[in-house]
Coordinates of N, CA and C in Angstrom, one line a residue:
X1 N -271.9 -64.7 -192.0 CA -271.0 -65.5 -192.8 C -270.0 -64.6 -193.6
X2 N -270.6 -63.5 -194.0 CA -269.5 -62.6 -195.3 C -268.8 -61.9 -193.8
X3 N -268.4 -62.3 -193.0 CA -267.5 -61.4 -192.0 C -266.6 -62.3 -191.9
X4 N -267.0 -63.2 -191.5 CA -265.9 -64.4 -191.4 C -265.4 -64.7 -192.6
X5 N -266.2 -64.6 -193.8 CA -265.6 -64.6 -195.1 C -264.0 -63.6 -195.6
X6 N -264.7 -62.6 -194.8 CA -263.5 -61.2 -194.9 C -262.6 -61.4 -194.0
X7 N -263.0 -62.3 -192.9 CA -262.0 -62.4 -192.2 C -260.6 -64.1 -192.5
X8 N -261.0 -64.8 -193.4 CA -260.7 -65.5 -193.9 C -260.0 -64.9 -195.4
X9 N -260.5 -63.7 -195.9 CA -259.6 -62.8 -197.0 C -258.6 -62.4 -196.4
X10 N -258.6 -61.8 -195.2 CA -258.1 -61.1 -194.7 C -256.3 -62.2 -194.5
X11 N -257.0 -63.3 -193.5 CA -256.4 -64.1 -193.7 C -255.3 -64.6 -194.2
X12 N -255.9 -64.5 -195.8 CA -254.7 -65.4 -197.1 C -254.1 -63.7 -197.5
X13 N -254.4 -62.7 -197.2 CA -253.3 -61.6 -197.8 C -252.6 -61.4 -196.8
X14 N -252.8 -61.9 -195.2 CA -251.5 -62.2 -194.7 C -250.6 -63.0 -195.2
X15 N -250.7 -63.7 -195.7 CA -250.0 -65.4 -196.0 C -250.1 -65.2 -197.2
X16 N -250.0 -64.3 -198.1 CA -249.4 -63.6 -199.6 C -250.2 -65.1 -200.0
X17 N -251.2 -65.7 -199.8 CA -252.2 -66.2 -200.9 C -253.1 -65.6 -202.2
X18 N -253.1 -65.8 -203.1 CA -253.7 -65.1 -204.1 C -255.6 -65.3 -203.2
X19 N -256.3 -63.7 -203.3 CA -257.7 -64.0 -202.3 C -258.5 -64.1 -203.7
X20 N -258.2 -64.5 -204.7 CA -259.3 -64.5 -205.7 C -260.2 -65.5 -205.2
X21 N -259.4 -66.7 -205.2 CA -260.4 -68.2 -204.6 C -260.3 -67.7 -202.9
X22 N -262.0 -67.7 -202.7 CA -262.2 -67.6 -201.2 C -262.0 -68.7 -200.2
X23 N -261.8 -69.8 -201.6 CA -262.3 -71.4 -200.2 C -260.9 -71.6 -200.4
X24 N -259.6 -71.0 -200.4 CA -258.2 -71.2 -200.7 C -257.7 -71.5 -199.3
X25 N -258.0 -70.4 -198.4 CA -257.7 -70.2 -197.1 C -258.4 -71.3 -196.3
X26 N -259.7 -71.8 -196.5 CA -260.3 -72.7 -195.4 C -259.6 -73.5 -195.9
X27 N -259.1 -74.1 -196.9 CA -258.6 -75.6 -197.3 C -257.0 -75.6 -196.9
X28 N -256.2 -74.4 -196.9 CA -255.2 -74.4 -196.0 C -255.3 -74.3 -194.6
X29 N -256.5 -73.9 -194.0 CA -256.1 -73.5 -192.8 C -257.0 -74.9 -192.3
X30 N -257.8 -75.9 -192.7 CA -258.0 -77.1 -193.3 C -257.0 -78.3 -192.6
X31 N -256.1 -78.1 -193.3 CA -254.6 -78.6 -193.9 C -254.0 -78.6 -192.4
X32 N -253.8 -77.7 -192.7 CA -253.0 -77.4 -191.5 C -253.5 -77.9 -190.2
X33 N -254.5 -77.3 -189.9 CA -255.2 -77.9 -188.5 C -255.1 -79.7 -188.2
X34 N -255.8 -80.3 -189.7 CA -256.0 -81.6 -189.7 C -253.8 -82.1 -189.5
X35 N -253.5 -81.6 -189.9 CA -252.2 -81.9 -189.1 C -251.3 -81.5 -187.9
X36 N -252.6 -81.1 -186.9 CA -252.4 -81.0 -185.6 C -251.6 -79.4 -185.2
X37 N -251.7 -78.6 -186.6 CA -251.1 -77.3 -185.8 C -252.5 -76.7 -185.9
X38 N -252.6 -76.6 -185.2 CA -254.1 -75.4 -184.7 C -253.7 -74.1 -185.7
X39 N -254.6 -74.0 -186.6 CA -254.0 -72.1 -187.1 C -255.8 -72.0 -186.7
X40 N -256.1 -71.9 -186.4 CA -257.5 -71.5 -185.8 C -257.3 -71.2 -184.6
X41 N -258.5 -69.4 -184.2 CA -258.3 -69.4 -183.0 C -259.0 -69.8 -181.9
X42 N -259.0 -70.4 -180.5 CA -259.8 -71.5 -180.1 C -260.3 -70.9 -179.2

């Protein structure tokens, strides 16, 4: 789980997210998905 965690860090400092909050990135990439753009890779 802390890999996928770093890789979900990794994630939001592409996308100039601030990575202090970890659950920042799942709730956008969340977001996103639940509106039919896939940012997950399948």
């Amino acid at each position: 789980m802390m890999l996928l965690a770093d890789a979900v860090g990794c994630c939001c400092w592409l996308l100039l997210l601030a990575d202090a909050v970890g659950c920042c990135c799942w709730l956008l990439l969340l977001a996103v998905d639940g509106m039919g753009i896939s940012a997950l890779p399948h």
